[in-house]
Amino acid sequence: EVQLAESGGDLVQAGESLRLSCTTSGFTFEHWPIGWFRQTPGKVREGISCIRNDDEFTWYENSVKGRFTISSDIAKNTVYLQMNNLKPEDTAAYFCAANIYCSDDGAHEAPSRDYWGRGLQVTVSS
């Protein structure tokens, strides 16, 4: 059974940092792209970063580029999202997902095949 579990969400002040973790099981970690998505109330969930472990490709949405870093620990089957210089507009529910589309076109859901964690809340106060 494929499982993903996010951790590391918190309430922080603007300018501070957080590291989100996505611990996975039930699939060959190196073979599936994994991404981070976020959603605010009333808005569509959007991909903000993704990684392909087989060729070390990474992608970032423009609003997080230079502030967020995605990485993976294959031995731990875990993907991380280091978030620095957080801004109030980063406040959202954050989700990790596996077997998504991850390319120069961004991180996109693949409804017929993807798997998702339950998500967690990141709140950045001004």
XYZ file of C-alpha atoms in Angstrom:
126
model
C 0.000 0.000 0.000
C 1.342 3.379 -1.022
C 1.460 5.858 1.836
C 2.716 9.413 2.171
C 2.849 11.398 5.401
C 3.752 15.057 5.728
C 5.265 16.607 8.824
C 6.874 19.871 9.868
C 4.049 22.324 9.487
C 3.831 25.133 11.994
C 2.930 28.726 12.727
C 5.919 30.984 12.112
C 6.643 34.651 11.591
C 7.552 36.211 8.273
C 11.215 35.738 7.461
C 11.523 32.498 9.386
C 12.165 29.026 7.992
C 10.498 25.629 8.090
C 11.384 22.226 6.738
C 8.572 19.985 5.599
C 9.089 16.254 5.327
C 7.212 13.743 3.199
C 7.861 10.194 4.326
C 6.773 7.545 1.851
C 6.326 3.808 1.650
C 4.850 1.183 -0.622
C 6.617 2.034 -3.870
C 10.096 2.234 -5.372
C 11.083 5.701 -4.221
C 13.605 6.335 -6.974
C 11.131 5.653 -9.738
C 8.318 8.096 -9.041
C 8.414 11.882 -9.210
C 7.352 13.495 -5.953
C 6.041 16.981 -5.553
C 4.803 19.538 -3.091
C 1.515 21.305 -3.633
C -0.321 23.919 -1.645
C -3.842 25.184 -1.408
C -5.559 28.147 0.184
C -9.303 28.349 0.808
C -11.253 28.970 -2.358
C -8.305 28.399 -4.640
C -7.129 25.528 -6.781
C -4.332 23.378 -5.403
C -1.094 24.349 -7.130
C 2.227 22.612 -7.564
C 5.139 24.522 -6.102
C 8.046 22.110 -6.435
C 8.859 18.615 -7.578
C 11.777 16.239 -7.863
C 12.622 13.272 -10.033
C 15.062 11.101 -8.173
C 16.104 9.058 -11.191
C 17.712 12.048 -12.926
C 17.830 14.567 -10.050
C 15.598 16.999 -11.917
C 13.959 19.655 -9.781
C 11.394 22.325 -10.558
C 10.114 25.349 -8.632
C 7.169 27.644 -9.073
C 8.300 31.232 -9.574
C 6.964 32.537 -6.267
C 9.103 30.094 -4.266
C 12.157 29.934 -6.488
C 15.241 31.010 -4.544
C 13.497 30.568 -1.188
C 12.407 26.920 -1.192
C 14.623 23.888 -1.823
C 13.391 20.374 -2.504
C 15.594 17.406 -1.732
C 15.307 13.728 -1.075
C 16.895 11.075 1.103
C 16.578 7.822 -0.793
C 17.705 5.772 2.199
C 14.808 7.197 4.203
C 12.286 7.303 1.332
C 11.694 10.911 2.316
C 11.408 14.156 0.395
C 12.024 17.479 2.097
C 10.983 21.025 1.339
C 13.214 23.575 3.002
C 11.327 26.847 3.110
C 13.316 29.967 3.900
C 12.297 33.595 4.159
C 8.672 32.642 4.543
C 6.050 35.213 3.645
C 2.426 35.578 4.750
C 1.364 34.603 1.222
C 2.989 31.199 1.793
C 0.238 30.441 4.295
C -1.578 27.380 2.976
C -2.257 23.713 3.374
C 0.719 21.832 1.982
C 0.528 18.380 0.425
C 3.074 15.972 -0.957
C 2.181 13.649 -3.794
C 3.912 10.830 -5.632
C 3.762 9.631 -9.224
C 2.797 13.079 -10.423
C 3.897 14.892 -13.559
C 7.199 16.667 -12.938
C 8.871 18.480 -15.821
C 9.872 21.894 -17.088
C 6.130 22.531 -17.328
C 5.841 22.220 -13.582
C 4.398 19.874 -10.983
C 0.974 18.625 -11.967
C -1.488 16.137 -10.595
C -1.952 12.843 -12.387
C -5.416 11.809 -11.228
C -5.288 8.365 -12.748
C -2.145 7.302 -10.952
C -0.994 9.733 -8.226
C -0.966 9.281 -4.459
C -1.326 11.976 -1.816
C -0.583 12.657 1.781
C -3.201 14.138 4.096
C -1.563 17.533 4.080
C -0.547 19.936 6.822
C -0.933 23.591 7.615
C 1.754 26.219 7.314
C 0.831 29.623 8.681
C 3.094 32.624 8.315
C 2.217 35.692 10.345
C 3.302 39.182 9.368
